[in-house]
mmCIF file of C-alpha atoms in Angstrom:
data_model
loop_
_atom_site.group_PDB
_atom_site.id
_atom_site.type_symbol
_atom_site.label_atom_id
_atom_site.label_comp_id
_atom_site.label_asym_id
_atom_site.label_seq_id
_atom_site.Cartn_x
_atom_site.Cartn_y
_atom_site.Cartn_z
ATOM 1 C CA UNK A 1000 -21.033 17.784 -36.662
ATOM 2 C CA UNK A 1001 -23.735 19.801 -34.676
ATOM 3 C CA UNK A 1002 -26.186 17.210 -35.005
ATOM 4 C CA UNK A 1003 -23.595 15.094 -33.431
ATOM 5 C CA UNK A 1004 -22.608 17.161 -30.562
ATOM 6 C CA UNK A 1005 -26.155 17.735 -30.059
ATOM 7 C CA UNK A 1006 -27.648 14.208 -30.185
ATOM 8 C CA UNK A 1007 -24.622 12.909 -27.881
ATOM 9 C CA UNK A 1008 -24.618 16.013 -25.320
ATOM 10 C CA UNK A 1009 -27.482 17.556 -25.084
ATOM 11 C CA UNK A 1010 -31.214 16.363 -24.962
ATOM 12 C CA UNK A 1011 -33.174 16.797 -27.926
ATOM 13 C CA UNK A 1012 -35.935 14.778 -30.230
ATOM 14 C CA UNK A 1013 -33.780 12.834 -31.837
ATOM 15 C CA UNK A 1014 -32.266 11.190 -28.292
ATOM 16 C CA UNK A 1015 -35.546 11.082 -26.470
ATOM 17 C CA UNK A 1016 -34.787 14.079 -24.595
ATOM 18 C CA UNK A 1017 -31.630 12.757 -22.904
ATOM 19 C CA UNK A 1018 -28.371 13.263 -23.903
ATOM 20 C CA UNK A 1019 -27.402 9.590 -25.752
ATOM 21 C CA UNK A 1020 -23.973 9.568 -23.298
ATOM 22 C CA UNK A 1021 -26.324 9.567 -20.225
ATOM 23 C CA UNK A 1022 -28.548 6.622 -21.493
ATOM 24 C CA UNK A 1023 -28.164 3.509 -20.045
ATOM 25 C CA UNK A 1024 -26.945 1.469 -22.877
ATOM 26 C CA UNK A 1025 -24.149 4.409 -22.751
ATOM 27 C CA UNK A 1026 -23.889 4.035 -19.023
ATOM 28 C CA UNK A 1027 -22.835 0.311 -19.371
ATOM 29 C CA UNK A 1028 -20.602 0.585 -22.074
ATOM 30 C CA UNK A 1029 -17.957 3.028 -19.783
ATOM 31 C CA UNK A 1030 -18.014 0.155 -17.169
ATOM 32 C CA UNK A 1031 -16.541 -1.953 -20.254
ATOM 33 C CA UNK A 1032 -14.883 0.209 -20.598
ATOM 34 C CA UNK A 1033 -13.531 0.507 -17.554
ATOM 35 C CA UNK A 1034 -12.647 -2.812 -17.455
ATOM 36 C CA UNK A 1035 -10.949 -3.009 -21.060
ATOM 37 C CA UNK A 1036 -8.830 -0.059 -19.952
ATOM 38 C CA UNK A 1037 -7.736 -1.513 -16.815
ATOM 39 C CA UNK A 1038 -6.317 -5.292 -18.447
ATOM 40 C CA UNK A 1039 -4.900 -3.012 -20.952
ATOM 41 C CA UNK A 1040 -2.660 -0.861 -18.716
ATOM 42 C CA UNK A 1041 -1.702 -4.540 -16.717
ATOM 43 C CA UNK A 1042 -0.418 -6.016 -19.808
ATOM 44 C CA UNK A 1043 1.508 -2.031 -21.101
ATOM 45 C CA UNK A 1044 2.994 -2.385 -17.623
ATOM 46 C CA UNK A 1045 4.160 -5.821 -18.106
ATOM 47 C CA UNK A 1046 5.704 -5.198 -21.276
ATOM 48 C CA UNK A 1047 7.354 -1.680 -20.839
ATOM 49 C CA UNK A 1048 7.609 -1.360 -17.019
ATOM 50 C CA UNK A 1049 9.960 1.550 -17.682
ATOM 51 C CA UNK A 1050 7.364 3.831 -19.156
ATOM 52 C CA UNK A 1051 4.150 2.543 -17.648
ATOM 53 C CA UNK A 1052 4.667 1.708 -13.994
ATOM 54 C CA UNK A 1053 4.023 2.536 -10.517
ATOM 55 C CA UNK A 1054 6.471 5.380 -9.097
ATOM 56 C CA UNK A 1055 7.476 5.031 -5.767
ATOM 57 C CA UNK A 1056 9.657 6.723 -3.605
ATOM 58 C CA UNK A 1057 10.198 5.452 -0.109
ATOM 59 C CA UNK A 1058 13.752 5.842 2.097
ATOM 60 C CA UNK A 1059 14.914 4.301 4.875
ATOM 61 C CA UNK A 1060 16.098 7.601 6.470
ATOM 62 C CA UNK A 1061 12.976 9.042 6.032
ATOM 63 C CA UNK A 1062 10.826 6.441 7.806
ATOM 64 C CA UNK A 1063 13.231 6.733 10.518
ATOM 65 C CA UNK A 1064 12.422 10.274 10.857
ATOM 66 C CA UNK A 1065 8.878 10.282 10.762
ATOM 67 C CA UNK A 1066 8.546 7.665 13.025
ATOM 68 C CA UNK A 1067 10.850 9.024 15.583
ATOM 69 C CA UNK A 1068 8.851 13.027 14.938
ATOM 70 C CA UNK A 1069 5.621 10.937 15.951
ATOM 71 C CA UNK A 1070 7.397 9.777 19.116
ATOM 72 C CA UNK A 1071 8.611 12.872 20.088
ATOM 73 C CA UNK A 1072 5.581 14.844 19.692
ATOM 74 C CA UNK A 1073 3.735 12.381 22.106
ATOM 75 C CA UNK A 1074 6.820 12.910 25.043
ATOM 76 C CA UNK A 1075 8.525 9.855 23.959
ATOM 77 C CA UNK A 1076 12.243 9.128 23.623
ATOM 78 C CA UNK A 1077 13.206 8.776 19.559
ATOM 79 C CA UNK A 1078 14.565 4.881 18.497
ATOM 80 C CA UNK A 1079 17.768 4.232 17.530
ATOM 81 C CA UNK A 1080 18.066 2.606 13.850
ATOM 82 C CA UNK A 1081 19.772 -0.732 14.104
ATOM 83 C CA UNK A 1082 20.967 -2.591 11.656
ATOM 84 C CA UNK A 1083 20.710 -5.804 12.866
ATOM 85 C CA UNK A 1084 16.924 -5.412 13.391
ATOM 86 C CA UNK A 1085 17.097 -4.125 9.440
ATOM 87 C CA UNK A 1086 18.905 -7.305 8.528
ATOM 88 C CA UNK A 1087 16.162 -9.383 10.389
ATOM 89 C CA UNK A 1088 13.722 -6.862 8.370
ATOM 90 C CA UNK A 1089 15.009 -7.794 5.316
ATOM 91 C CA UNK A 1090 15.079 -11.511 5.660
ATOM 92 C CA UNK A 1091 11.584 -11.191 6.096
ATOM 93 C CA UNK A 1092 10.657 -9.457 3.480
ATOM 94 C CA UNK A 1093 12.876 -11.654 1.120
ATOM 95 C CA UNK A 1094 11.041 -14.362 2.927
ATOM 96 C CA UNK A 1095 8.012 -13.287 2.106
ATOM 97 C CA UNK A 1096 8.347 -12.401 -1.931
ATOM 98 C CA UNK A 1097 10.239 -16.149 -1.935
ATOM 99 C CA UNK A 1098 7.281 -18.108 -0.471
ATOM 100 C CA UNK A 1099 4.084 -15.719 -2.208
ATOM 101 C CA UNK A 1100 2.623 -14.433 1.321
ATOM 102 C CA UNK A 1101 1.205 -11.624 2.958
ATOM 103 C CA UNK A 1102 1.367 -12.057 6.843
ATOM 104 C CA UNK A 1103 3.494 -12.112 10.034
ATOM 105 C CA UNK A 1104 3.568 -15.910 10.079
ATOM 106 C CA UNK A 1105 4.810 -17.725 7.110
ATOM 107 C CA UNK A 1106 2.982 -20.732 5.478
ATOM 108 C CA UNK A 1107 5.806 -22.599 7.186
ATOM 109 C CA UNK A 1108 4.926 -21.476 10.421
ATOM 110 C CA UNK A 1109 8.231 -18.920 10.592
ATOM 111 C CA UNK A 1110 7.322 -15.988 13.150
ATOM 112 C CA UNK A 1111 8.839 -12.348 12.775
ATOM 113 C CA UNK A 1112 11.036 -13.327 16.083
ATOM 114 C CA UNK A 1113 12.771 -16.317 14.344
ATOM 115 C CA UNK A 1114 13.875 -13.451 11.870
ATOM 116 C CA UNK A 1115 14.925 -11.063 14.587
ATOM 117 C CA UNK A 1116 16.648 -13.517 16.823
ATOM 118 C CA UNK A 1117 18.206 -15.667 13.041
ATOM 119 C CA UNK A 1118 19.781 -12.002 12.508
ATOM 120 C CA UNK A 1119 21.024 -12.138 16.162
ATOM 121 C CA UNK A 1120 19.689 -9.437 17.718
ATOM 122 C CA UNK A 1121 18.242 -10.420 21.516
ATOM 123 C CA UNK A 1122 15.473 -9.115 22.886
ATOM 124 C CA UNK A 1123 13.011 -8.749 25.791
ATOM 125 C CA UNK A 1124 10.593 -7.325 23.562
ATOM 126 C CA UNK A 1125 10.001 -6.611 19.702
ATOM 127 C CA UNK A 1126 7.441 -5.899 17.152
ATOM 128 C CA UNK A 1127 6.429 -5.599 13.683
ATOM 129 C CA UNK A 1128 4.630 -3.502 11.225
ATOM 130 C CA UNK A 1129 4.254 -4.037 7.548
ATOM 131 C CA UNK A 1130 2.939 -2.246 4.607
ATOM 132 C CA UNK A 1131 2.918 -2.610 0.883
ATOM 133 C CA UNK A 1132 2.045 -0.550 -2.158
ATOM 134 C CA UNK A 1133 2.497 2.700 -1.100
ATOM 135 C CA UNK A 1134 4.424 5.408 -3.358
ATOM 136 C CA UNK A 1135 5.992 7.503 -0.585
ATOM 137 C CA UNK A 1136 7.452 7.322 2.974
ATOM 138 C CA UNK A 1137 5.013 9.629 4.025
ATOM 139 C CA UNK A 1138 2.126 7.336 2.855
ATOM 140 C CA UNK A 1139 3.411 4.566 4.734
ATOM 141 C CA UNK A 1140 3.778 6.769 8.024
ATOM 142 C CA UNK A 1141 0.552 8.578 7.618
ATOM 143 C CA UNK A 1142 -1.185 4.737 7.080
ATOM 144 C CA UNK A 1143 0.713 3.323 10.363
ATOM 145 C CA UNK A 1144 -0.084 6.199 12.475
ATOM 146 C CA UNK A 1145 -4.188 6.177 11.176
ATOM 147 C CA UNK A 1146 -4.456 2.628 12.099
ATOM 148 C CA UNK A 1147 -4.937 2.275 16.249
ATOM 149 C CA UNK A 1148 -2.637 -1.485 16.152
ATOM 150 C CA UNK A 1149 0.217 -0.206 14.167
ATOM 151 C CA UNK A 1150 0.307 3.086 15.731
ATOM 152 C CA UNK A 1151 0.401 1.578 19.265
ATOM 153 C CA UNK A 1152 3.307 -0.430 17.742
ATOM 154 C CA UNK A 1153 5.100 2.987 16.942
ATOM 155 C CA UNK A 1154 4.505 4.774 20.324
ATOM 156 C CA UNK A 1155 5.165 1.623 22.702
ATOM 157 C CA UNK A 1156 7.741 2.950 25.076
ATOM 158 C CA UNK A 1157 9.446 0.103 26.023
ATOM 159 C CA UNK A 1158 10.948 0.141 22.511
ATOM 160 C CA UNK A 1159 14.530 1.410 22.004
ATOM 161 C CA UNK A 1160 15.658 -0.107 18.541
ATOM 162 C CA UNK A 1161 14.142 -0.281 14.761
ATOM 163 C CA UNK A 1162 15.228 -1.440 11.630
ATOM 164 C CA UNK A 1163 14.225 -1.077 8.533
ATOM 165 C CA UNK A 1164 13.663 -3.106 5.062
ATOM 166 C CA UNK A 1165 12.307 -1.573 1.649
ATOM 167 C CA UNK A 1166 11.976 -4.289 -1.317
ATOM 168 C CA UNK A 1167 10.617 -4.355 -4.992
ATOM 169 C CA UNK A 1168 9.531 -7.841 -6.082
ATOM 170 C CA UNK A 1169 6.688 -10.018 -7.368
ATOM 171 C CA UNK A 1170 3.584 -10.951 -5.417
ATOM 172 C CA UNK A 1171 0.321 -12.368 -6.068
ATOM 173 C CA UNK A 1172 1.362 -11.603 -9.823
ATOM 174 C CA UNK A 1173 1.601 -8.288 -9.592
ATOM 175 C CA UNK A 1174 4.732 -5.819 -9.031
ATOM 176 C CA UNK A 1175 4.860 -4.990 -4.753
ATOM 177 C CA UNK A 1176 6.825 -3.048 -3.305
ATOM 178 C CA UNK A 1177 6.987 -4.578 0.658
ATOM 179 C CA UNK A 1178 8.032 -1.997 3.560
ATOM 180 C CA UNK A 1179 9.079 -4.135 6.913
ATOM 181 C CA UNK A 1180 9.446 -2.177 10.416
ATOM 182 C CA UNK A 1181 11.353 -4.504 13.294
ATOM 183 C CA UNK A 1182 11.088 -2.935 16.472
ATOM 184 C CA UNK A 1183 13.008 -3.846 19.858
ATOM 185 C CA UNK A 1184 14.601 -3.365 22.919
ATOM 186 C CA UNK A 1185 18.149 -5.449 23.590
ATOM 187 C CA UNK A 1186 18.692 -7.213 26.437
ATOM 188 C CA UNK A 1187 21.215 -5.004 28.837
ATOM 189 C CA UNK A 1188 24.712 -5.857 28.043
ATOM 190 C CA UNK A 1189 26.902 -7.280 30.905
ATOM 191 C CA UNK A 1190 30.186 -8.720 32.043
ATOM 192 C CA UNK A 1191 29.147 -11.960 33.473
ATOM 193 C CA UNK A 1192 29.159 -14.611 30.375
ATOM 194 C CA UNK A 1193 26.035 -14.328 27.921
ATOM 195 C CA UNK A 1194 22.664 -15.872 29.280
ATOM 196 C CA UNK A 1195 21.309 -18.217 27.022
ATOM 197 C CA UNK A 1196 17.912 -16.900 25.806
ATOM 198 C CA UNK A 1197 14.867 -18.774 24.199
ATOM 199 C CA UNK A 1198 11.068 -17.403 23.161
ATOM 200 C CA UNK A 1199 8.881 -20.227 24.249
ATOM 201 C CA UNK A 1200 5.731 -20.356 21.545
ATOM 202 C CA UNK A 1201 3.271 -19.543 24.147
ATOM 203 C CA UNK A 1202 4.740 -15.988 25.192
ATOM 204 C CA UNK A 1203 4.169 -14.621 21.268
ATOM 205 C CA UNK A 1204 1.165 -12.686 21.590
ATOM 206 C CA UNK A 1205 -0.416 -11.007 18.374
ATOM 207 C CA UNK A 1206 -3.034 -8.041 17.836
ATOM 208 C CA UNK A 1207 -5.036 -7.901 14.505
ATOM 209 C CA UNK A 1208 -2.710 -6.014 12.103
ATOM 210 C CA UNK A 1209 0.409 -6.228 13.905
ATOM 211 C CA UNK A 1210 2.709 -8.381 16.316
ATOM 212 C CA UNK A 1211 4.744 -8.081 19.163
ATOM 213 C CA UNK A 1212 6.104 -10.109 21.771
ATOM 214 C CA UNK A 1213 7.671 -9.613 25.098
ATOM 215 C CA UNK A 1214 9.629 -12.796 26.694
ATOM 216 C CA UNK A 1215 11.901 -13.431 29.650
ATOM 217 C CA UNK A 1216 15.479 -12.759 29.494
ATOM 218 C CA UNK A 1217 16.461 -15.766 31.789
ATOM 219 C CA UNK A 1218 15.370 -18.676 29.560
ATOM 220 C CA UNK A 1219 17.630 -21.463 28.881
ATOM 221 C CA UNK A 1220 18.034 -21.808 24.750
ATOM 222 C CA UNK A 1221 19.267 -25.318 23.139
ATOM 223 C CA UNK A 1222 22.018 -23.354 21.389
ATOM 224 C CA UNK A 1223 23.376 -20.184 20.607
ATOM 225 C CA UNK A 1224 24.724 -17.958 17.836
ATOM 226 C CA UNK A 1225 28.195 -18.156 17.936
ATOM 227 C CA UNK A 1226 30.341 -15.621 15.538
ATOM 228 C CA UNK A 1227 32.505 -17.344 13.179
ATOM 229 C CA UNK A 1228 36.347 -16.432 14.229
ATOM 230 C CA UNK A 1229 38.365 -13.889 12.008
ATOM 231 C CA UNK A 1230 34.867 -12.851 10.060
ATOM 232 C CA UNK A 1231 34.579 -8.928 9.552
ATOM 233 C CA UNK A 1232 30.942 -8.337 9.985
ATOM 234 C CA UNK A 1233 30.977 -4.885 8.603
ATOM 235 C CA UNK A 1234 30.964 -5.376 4.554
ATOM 236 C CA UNK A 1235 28.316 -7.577 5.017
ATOM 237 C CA UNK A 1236 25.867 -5.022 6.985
ATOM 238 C CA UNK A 1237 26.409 -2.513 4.391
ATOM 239 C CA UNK A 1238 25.695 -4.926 1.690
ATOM 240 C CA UNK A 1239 22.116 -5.423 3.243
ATOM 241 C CA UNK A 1240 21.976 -1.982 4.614
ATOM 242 C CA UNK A 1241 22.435 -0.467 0.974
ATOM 243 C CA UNK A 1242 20.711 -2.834 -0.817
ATOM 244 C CA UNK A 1243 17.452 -2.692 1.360
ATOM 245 C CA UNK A 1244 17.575 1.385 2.009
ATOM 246 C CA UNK A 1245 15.285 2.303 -0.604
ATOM 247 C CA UNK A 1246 12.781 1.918 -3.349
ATOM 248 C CA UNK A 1247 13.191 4.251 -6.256
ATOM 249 C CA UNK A 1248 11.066 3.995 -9.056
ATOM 250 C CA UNK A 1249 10.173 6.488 -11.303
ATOM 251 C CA UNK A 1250 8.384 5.529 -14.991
ATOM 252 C CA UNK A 1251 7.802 7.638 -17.271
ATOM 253 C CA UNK A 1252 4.153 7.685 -16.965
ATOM 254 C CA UNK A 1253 2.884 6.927 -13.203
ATOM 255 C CA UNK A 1254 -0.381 4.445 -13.543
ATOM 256 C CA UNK A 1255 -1.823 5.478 -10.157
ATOM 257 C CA UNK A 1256 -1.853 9.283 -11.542
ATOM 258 C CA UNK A 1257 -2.830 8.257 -14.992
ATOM 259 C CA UNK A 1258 -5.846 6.240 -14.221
ATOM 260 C CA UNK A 1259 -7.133 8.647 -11.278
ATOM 261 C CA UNK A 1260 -6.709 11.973 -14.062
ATOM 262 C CA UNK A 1261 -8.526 10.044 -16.728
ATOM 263 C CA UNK A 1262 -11.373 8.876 -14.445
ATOM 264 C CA UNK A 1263 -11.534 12.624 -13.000
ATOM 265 C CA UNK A 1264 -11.606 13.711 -16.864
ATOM 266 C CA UNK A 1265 -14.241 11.264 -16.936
ATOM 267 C CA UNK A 1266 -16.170 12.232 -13.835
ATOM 268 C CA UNK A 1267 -16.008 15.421 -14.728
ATOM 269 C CA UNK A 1268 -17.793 15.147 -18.462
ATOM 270 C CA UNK A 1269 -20.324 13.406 -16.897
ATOM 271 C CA UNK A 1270 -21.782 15.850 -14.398
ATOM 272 C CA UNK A 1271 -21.214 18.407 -16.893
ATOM 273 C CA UNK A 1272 -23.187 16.666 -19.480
ATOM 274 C CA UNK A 1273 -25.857 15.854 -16.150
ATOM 275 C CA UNK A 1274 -26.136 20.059 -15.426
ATOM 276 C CA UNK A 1275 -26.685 20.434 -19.087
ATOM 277 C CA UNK A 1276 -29.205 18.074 -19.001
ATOM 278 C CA UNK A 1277 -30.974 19.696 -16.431
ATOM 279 C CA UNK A 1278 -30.518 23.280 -17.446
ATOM 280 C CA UNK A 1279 -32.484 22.205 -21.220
ATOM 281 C CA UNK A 1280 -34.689 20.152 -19.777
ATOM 282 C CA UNK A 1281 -36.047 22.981 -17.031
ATOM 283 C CA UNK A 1282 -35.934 25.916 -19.908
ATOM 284 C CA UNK A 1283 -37.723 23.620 -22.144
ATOM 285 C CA UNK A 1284 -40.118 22.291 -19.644
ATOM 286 C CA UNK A 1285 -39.731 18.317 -20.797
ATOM 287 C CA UNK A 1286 -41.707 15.868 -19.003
ATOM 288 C CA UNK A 1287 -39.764 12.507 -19.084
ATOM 289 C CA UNK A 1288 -41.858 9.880 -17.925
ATOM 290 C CA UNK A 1289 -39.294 7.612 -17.465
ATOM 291 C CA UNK A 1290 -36.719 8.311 -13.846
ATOM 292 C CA UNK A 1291 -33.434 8.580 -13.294
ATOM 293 C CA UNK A 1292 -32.881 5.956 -10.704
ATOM 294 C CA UNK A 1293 -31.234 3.481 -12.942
ATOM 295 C CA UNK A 1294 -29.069 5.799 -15.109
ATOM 296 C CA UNK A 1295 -27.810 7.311 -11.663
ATOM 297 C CA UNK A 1296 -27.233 3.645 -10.109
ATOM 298 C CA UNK A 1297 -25.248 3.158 -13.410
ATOM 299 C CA UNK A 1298 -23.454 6.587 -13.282
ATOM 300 C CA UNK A 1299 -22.102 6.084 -9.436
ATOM 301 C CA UNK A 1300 -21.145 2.066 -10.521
ATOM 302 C CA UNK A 1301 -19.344 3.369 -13.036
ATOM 303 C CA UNK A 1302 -17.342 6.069 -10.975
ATOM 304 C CA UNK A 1303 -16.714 3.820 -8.350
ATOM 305 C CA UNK A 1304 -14.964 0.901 -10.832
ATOM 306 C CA UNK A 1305 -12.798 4.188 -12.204
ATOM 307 C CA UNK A 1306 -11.744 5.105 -8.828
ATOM 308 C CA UNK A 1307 -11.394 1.703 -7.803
ATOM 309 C CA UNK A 1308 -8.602 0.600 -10.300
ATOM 310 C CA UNK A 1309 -6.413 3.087 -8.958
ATOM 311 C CA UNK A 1310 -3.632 1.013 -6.732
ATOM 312 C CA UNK A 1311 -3.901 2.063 -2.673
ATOM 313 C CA UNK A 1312 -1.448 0.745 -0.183
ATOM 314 C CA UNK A 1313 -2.471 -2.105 2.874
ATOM 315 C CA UNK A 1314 -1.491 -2.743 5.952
ATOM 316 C CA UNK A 1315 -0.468 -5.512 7.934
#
């Protein structure tokens, strides 16, 4: 067992003088590793969701907070939640899951304002953030606020409304869990009969990572909404209100904080094993004629595929 420990840890004769774990035939076998270990914990996941999975934890009433503790901080006036725009949120992230994309505009050429104005909610000006993958409200605030085009979504002061839509599904393959953010401002209510409104295609204007649009209010449409007589709208908003509030998911093993811990464990035997290395070799006063170059470039590759695996939110 010594000679083991010895010939795998610590240089000596028998390994050349280099611990056999930092050799590069070593060093390319934990990139195989690597790899082996992530299909594995796709296919565990698949299988027994419950106990291997990705935990997340994101609230409606929490978004709303941060994002109105962000306004207020900077002088501006806090949004009221709406749940129309959250009903128009949650269309388009159903939308989205339905017809396997990742953007504003849908393959079909559907635009977050045919959502907002579907869900009737009208507006002189509204806007749109998304996000997936992220385990906690927090991450997704944090995220927004780091990122200059969503952030300026956020603080825009002409904004009064938001809305909200949190949903678990299928994308690309793999498990998502989609976070929508509809902003707005309604048009001013008055006692004259409605005026028809319409977003023409050329006033839609769009900045990398997010979307707004401002229109006129005095636009002739080719029809409006028109409520159906007798109909209660309320059980229906709480319906989508409830169902779209949160995602809760908690397995019983978390993959994010399973695969980061092992490749820290694994990180962390490998610089040991390097300071070793270069304790015995300056005490013994070994002259390796071959470098380290390679064996490093390995080392990093193989840290950075460990770290790599390890699921991180995006933005949109």
């Amino acid at each position: 067992m010594e000679h083991f420990l010895r010939h795998f840890f610590v240089p000596h004769h028998s390994n050349n003088h280099r611990a056999k774990v930092l050799h590069i035939d070593s060093l390319l076998c934990y990139v195989l590793i690597f790899a082996i270990f992530n299909f594995g914990i796709r296919i565990a996941h698949r299988q027994f969701p419950n106990v291997l999975g990705y935990a997340t934890d994101i609230r409606v009433d929490q978004l709303l907070k941060e994002t109105n503790a962000q306004r207020q901080a900077a002088g501006l006036a806090p949004l009221t939640y709406n749940v129309t725009l959250s009903q128009a949120a949650a269309a388009k992230a159903q939308d989205m899951f339905a017809n396997k994309y990742w953007a504003h505009n849908s393959p079909q050429g559907k635009t977050p304002w045919m959502f907002i104005q579907a869900a009737g909610y009208k507006y002189t000006v509204a806007g749109e953030n998304l996000a997936k993958n992220f385990a906690t409200s927090q991450g997704v605030i944090d995220a927004w606020m780091a990122s200059p085009t969503h952030k300026d979504n956020i603080m825009k002061p002409s904004y009064r409304d938001i809305g909200f839509a949190i949903v678990n599904g299928v994308l690309a393959g793999e498990e998502t869990t989609l976070v929508v953010q509809m902003f707005g401002a309604g048009e001013a209510i008055v006692e004259a009969p409605p005026v028809k409104t319409v977003v023409p295609e050329q006033a839609a204007t769009s900045v990398i990572g997010v979307q707004s649009e401002e229109k006129p209010v005095a636009v002739e449409a080719p029809q409006e909404l028109v409520p159906v007589a007798g109909a209660n709208p309320t059980p229906i908003i709480n319906v989508i209100t409830n169902a779209f509030s949160s995602v809760l998911i908690t397995p019983k093993l978390n993959i994010p904080t399973l695969t980061r811990d092992i490749a820290f464990l694994f990180m962390g035997l490998l610089i040991g094993i390097l300071v070793i290395d270069g304790i015995v070799v300056s005490r013994k006063k070994i002259v390796r004629v071959a470098g380290h170059n390679l064996a490093h470039i390995l080392f990093f590759t193989a840290l950075f595929i460990a770290l790599s695996i390890v699921r991180r939110g995006t933005l949109l």
